mmCIF file of C-alpha atoms in Angstrom:
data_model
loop_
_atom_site.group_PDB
_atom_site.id
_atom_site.type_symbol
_atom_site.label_atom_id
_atom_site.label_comp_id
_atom_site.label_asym_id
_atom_site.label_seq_id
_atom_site.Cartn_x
_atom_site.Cartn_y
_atom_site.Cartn_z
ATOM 1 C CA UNK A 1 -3.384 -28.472 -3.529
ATOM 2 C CA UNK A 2 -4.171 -24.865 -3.224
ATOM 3 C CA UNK A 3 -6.854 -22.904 -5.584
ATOM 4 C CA UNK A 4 -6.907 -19.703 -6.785
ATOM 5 C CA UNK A 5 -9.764 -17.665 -7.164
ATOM 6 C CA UNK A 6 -8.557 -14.951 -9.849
ATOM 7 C CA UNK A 7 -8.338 -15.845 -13.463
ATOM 8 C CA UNK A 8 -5.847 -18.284 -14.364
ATOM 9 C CA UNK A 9 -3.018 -17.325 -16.538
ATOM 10 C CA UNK A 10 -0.524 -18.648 -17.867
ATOM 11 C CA UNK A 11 1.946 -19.989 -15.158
ATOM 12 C CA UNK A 12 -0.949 -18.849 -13.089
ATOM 13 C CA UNK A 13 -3.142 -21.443 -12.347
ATOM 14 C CA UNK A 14 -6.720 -22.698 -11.151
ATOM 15 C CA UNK A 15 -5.381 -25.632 -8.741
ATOM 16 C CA UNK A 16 -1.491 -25.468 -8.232
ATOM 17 C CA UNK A 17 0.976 -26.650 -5.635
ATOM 18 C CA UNK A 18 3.261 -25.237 -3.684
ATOM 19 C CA UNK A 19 6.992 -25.765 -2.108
ATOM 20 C CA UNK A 20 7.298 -23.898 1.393
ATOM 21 C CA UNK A 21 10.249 -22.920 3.633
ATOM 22 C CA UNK A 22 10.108 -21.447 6.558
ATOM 23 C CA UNK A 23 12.412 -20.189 9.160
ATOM 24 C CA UNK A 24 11.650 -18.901 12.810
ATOM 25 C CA UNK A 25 13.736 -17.544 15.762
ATOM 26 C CA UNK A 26 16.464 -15.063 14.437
ATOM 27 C CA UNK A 27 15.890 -11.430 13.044
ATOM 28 C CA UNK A 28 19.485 -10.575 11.741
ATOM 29 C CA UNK A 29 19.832 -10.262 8.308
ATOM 30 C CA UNK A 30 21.938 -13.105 8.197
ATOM 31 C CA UNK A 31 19.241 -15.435 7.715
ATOM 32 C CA UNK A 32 17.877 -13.541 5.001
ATOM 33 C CA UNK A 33 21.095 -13.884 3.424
ATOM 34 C CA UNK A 34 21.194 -17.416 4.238
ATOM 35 C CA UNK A 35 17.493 -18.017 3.172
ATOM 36 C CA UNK A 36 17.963 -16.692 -0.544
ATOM 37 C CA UNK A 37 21.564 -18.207 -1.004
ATOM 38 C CA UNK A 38 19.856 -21.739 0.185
ATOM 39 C CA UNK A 39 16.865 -20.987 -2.516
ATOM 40 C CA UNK A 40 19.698 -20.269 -5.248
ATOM 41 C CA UNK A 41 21.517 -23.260 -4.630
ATOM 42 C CA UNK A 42 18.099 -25.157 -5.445
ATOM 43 C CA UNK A 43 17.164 -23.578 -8.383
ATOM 44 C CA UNK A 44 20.840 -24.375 -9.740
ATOM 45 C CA UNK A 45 20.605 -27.968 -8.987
ATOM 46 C CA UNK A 46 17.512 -28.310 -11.003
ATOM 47 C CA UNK A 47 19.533 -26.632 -14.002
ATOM 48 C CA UNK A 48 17.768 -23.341 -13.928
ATOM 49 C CA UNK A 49 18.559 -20.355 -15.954
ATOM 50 C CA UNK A 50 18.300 -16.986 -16.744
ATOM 51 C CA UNK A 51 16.878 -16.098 -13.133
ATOM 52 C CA UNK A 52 16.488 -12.764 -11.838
ATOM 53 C CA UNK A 53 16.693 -12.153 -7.979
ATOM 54 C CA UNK A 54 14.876 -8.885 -6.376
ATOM 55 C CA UNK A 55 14.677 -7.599 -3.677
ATOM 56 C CA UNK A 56 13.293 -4.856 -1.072
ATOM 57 C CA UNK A 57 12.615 -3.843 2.361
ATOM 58 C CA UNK A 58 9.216 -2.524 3.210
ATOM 59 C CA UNK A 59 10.916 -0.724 6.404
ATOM 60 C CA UNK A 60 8.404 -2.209 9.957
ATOM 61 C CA UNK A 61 5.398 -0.623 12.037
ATOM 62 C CA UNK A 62 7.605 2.177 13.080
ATOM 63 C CA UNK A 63 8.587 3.490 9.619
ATOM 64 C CA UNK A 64 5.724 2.181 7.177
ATOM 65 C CA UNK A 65 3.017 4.898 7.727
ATOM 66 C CA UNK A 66 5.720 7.979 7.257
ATOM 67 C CA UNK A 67 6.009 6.167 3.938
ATOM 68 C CA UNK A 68 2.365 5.392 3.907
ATOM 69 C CA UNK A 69 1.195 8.958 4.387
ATOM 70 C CA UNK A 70 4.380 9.746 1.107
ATOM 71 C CA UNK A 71 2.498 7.564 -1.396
ATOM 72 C CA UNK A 72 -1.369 8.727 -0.347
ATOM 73 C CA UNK A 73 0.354 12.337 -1.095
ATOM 74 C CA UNK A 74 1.426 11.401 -4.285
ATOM 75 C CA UNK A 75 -1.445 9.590 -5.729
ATOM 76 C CA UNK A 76 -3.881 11.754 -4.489
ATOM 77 C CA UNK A 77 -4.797 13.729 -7.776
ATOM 78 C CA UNK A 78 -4.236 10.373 -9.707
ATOM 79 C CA UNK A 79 -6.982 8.148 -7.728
ATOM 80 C CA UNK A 80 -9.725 8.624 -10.539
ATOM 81 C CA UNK A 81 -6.637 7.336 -12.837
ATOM 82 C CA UNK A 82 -6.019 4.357 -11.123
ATOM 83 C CA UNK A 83 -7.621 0.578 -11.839
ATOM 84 C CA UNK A 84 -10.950 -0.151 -9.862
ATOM 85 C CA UNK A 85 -8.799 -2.394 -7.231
ATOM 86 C CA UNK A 86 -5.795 0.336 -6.818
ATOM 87 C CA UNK A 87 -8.807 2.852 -6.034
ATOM 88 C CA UNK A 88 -10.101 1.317 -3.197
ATOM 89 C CA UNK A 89 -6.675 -0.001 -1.777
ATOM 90 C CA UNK A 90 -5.454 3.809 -1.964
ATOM 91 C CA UNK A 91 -7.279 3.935 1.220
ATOM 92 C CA UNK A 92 -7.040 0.761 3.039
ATOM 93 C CA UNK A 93 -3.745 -0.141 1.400
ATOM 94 C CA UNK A 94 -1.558 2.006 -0.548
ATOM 95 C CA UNK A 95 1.590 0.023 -0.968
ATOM 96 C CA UNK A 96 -0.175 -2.775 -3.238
ATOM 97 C CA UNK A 97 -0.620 0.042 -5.709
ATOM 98 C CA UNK A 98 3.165 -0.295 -6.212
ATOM 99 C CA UNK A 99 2.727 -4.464 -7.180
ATOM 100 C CA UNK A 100 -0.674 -3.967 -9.319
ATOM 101 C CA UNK A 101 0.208 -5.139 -12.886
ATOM 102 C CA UNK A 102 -2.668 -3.055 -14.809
ATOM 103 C CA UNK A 103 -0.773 -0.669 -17.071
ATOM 104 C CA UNK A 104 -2.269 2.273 -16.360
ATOM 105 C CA UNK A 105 -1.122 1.848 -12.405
ATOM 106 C CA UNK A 106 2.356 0.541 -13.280
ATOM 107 C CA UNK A 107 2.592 3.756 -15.731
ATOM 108 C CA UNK A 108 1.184 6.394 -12.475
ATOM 109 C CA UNK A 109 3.293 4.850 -10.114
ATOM 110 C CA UNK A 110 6.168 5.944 -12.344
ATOM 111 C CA UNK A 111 8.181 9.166 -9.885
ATOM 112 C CA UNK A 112 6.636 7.822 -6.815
ATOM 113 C CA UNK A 113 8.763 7.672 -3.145
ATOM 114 C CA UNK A 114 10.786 5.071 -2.456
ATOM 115 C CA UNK A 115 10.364 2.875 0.521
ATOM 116 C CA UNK A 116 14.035 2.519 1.392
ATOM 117 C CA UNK A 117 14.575 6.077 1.069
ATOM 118 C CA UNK A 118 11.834 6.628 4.545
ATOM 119 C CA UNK A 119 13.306 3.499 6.756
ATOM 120 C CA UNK A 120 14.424 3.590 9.905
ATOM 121 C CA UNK A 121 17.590 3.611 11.295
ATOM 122 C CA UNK A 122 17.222 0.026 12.303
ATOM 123 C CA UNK A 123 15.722 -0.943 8.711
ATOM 124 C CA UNK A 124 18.167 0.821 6.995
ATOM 125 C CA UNK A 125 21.152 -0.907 8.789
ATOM 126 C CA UNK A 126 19.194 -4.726 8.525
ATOM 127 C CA UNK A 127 18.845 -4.077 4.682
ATOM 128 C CA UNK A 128 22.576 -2.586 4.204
ATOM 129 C CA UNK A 129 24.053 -5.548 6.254
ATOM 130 C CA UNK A 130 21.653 -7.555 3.800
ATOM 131 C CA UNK A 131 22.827 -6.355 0.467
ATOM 132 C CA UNK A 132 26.772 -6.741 2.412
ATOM 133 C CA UNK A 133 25.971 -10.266 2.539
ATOM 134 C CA UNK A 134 24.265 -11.382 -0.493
ATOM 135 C CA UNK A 135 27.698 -9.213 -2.343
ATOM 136 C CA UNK A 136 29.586 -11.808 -0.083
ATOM 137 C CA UNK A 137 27.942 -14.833 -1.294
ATOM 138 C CA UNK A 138 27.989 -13.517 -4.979
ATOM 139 C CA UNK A 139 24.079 -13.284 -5.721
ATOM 140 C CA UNK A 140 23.096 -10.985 -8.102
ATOM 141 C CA UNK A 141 20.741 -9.157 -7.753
ATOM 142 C CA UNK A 142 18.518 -6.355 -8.317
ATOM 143 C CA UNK A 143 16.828 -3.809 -6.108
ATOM 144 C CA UNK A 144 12.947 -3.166 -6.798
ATOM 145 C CA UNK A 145 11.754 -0.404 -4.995
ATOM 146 C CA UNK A 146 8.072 -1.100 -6.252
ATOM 147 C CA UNK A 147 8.263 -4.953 -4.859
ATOM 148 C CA UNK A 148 5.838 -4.716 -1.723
ATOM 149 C CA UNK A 149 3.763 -7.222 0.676
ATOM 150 C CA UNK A 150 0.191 -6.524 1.345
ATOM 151 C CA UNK A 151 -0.569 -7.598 4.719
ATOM 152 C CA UNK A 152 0.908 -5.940 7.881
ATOM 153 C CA UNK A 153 2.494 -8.681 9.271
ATOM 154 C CA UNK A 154 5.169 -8.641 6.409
ATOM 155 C CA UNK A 155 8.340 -6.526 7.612
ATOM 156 C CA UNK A 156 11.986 -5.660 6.103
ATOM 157 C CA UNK A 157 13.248 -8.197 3.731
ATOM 158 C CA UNK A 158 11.050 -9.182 0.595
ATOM 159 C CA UNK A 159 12.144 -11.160 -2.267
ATOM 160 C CA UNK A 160 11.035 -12.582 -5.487
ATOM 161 C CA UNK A 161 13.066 -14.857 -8.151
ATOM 162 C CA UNK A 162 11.666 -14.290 -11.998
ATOM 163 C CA UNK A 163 12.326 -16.277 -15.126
ATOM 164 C CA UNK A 164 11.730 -15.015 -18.193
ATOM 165 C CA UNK A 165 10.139 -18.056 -19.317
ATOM 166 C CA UNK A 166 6.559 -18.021 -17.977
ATOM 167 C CA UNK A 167 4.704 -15.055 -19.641
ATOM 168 C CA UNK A 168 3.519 -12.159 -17.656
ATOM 169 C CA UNK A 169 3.012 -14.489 -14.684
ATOM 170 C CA UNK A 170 6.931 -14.623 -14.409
ATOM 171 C CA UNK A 171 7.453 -14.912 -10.639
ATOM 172 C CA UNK A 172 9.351 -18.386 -9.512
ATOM 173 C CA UNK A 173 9.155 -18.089 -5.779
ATOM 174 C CA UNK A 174 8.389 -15.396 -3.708
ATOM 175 C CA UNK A 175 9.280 -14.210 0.119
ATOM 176 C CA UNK A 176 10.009 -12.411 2.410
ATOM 177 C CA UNK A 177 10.236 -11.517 6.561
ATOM 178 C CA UNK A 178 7.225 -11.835 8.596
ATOM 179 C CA UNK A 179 8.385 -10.722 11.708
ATOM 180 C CA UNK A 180 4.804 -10.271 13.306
ATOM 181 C CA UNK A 181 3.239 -13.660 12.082
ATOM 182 C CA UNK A 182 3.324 -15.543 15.237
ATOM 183 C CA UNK A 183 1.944 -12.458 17.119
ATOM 184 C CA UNK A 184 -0.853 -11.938 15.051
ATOM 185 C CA UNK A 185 -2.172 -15.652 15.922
ATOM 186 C CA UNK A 186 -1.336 -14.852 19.533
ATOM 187 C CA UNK A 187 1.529 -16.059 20.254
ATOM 188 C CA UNK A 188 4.856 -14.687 21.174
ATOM 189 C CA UNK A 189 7.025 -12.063 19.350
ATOM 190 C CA UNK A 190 8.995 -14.274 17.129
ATOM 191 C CA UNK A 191 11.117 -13.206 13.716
ATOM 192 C CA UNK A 192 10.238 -15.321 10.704
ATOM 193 C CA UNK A 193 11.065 -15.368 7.471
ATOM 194 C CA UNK A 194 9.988 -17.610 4.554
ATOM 195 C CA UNK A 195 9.213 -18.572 0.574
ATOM 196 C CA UNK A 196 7.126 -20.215 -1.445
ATOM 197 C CA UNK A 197 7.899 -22.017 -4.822
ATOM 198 C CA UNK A 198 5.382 -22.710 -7.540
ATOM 199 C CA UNK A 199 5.697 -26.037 -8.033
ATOM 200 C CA UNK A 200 3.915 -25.991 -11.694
ATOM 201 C CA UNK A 201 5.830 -22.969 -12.356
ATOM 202 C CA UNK A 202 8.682 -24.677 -12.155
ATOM 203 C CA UNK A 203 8.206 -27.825 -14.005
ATOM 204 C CA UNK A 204 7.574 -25.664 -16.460
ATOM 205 C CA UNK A 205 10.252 -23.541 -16.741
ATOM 206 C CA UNK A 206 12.516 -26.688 -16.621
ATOM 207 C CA UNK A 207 10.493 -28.315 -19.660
ATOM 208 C CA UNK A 208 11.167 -25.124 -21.725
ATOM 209 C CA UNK A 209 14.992 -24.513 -20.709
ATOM 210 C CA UNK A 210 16.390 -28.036 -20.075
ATOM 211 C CA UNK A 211 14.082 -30.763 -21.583
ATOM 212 C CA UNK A 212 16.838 -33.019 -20.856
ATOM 213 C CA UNK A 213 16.588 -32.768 -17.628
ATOM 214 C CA UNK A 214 16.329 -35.959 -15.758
ATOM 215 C CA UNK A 215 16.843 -36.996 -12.083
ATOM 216 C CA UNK A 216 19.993 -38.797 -11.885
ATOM 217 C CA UNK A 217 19.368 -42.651 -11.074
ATOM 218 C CA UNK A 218 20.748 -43.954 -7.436
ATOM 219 C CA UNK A 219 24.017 -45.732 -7.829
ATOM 220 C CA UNK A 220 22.492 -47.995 -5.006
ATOM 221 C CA UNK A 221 19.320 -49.747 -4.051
ATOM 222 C CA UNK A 222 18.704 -51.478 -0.189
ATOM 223 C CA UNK A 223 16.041 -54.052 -0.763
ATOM 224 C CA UNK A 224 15.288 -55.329 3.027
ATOM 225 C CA UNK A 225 13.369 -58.041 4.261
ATOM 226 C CA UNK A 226 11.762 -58.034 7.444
ATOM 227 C CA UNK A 227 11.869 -55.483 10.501
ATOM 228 C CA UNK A 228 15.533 -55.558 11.858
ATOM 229 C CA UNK A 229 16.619 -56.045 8.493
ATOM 230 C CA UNK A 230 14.956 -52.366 7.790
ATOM 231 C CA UNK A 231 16.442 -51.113 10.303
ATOM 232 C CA UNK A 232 19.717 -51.736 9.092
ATOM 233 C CA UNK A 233 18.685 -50.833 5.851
ATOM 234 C CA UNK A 234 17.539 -47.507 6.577
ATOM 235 C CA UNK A 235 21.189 -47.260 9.093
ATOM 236 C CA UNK A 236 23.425 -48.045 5.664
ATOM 237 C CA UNK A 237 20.961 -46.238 2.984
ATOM 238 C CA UNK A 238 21.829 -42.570 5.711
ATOM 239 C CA UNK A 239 25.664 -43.897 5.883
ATOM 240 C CA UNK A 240 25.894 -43.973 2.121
ATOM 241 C CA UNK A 241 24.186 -40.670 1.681
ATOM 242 C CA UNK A 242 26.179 -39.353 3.827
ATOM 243 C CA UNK A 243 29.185 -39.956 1.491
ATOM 244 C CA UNK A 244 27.390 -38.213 -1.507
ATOM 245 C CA UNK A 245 25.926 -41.791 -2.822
ATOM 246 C CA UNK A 246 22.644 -41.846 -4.250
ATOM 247 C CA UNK A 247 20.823 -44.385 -2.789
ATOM 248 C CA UNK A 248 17.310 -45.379 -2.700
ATOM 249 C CA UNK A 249 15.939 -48.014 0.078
ATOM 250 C CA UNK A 250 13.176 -50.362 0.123
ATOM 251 C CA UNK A 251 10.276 -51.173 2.660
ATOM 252 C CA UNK A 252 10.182 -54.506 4.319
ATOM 253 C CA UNK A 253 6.469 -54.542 3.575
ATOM 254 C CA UNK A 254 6.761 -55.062 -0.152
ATOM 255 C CA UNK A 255 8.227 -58.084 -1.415
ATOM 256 C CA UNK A 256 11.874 -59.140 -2.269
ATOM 257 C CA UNK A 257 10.623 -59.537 -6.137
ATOM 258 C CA UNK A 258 9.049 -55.837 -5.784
ATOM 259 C CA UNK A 259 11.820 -54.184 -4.767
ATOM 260 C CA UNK A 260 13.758 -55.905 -7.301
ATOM 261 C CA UNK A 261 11.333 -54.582 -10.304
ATOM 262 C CA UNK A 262 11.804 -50.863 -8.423
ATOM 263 C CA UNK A 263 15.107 -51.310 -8.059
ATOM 264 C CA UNK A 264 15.382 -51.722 -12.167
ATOM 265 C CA UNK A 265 12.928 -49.193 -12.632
ATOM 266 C CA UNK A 266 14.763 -46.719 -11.063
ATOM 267 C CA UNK A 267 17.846 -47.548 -13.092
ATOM 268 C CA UNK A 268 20.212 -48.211 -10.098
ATOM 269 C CA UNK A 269 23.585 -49.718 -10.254
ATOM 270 C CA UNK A 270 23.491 -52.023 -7.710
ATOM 271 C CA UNK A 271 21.228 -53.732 -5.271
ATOM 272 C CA UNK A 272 21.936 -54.514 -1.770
ATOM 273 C CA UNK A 273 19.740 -57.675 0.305
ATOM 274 C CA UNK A 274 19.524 -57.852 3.484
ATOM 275 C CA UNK A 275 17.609 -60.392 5.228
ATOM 276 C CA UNK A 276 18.021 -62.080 8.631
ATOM 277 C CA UNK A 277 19.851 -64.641 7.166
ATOM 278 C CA UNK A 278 22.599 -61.702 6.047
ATOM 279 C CA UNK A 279 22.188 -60.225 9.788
ATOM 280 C CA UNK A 280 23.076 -63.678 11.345
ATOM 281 C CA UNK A 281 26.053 -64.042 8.999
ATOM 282 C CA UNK A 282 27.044 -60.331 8.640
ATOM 283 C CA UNK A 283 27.357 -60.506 4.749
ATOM 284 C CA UNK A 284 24.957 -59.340 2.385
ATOM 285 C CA UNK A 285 24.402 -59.697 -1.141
ATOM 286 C CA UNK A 286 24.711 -57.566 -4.161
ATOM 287 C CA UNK A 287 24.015 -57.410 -7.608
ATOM 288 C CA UNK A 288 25.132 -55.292 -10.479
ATOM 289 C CA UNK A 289 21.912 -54.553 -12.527
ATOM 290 C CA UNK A 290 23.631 -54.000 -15.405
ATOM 291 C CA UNK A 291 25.719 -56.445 -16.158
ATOM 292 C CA UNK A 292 24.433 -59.396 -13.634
ATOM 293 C CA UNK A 293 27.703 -59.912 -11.298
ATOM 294 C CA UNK A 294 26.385 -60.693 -8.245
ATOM 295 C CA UNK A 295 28.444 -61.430 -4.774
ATOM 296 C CA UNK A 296 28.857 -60.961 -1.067
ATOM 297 C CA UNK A 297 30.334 -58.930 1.135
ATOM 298 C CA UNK A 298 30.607 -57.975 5.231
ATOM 299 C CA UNK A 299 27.929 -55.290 6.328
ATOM 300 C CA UNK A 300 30.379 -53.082 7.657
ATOM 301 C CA UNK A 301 32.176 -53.386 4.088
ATOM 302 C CA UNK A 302 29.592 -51.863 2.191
ATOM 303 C CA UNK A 303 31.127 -48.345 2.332
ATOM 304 C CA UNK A 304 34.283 -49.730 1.038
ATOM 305 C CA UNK A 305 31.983 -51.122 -2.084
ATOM 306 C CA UNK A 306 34.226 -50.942 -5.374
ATOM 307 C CA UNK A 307 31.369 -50.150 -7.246
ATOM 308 C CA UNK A 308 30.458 -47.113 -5.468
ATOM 309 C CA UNK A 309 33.674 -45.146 -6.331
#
């Protein structure tokens, strides 16, 4: 779990989990791309609706203090105006003025430069070839100059997914490029990018849009016993995935009548056995958990399972 030390909110909370993804080694924009579309696709397996995608580039160490220098200029005869936290980051950090939530800074901010419109040449043609792509792929989205990151190893991309259905606190997952990451710990220059998913967030936007929503129960179970037979559990449960089959397989250390009771639990279709008596003999058995038909058939059959179609 991780903890948060500002108040909780709603969607915001004291103790909260999070879903990570990370991806290191290339620095075109098709990863980006590739990163967001991948992140979509989730979201729209779960069922989710009504998302917003947004995004930004906050330009790298060659561009950011032109732009740096733009927004101290233009909040310098507002800084008594500005929230107790935006005061002392006008300083140290001026970009997080443009991501504060008090009202009073979101309403000062209003007229203030744009980051894209002080980017590099390189920048400029990472985000353009960004945008190209995500147009490509069909994601809509929406630019937001004001969406920043606040520490210095962020760079280019940033991104943020919002529903609609969590209050003020309304961000789903967040991310963005972190180009200088790995230096900053030492290491070699190496292009990153990344995002992280509230995990509570999410549950409970799916509660509130699709109550229904269920995980769909594995057409198959593998109930093994003993090592080899694992093995060749674990070999058929991959093969059958593989084909788009749900299947769910069982450990050799729990018992035959264990997996059986998971098995039901679950609410799969069918259960597979395999033993060493079905290695020796190269059948296995199966059972329809629904209406109790049970049989046998070769190992390398099981693909070719009827009941699978």
């Amino acid at each position: 779990p991780m903890f948060r030390y500002e108040r909780p909110q709603k969607g915001r909370f004291r103790q909260f989990y999070q879903i990570g993804v990370e991806a290191f080694g290339a620095a075109e924009p098709k990863l980006d791309a590739e990163i967001i579309s991948m992140l979509k696709l989730f979201l729209e397996r779960l069922q989710m609706k009504e998302l917003k995608f947004e995004v930004n580039s906050i330009g790298c160490e060659k561009c950011r203090p032109d732009y740096k220098k733009a927004l101290m200029d233009f909040f310098s005869a507002k800084v008594a105006d500005l929230c107790p936290d935006c005061n002392r980051r006008y300083i140290n950090n001026p970009l997080r003025i443009l991501d504060c939530k008090s009202s009073a800074c979101t309403e000062l901010r209003k007229g203030s430069p744009k980051i894209i419109d002080y980017l590099c040449k390189d920048c400029k043609s990472h985000f353009e070839e960004f945008l190209s792509l995500l147009n490509l792929l069909n994601i809509t989205y929406n630019i937001n100059p004001y969406m920043v990151r606040g520490l210095d190893y962020y760079t280019r991309t940033t991104f943020e997914i919002t529903s609609e259905h969590l209050g003020a606190q309304k961000t789903v997952a967040a991310g963005g490029r972190y180009d200088r990451l790995v230096e900053e710990f030492g290491g070699p220059s190496t292009p990153a990018i990344g995002f992280a998913i509230g995990m509570e967030r999410l549950i409970e936007i799916i509660k509130n849009v699709n109550p229904e929503f269920c995980i769909p129960a594995p057409k198959v179970f593998i109930a093994v016993i003993g090592k080899k037979a694992g093995a060749e559990g674990l070999l058929i449960t991959e093969q059958l995935r593989a084909k788009d089959i749900q299947a769910e397989l069982g450990y050799d250390s729990a018992s035959l009548k264990s997996q059986l009771r998971r098995a039901d639990k679950l609410g799969a279709n069918y259960v597979f056995i395999i033993g060493d008596d079905e290695l020796k003999s190269g059948m296995i058995k199966w059972k329809n958990l629904k209406n109790g038909s049970q049989g046998e058939m070769g190992i390398k059959d099981v693909l070719k399972f009827k009941g699978l179609d």
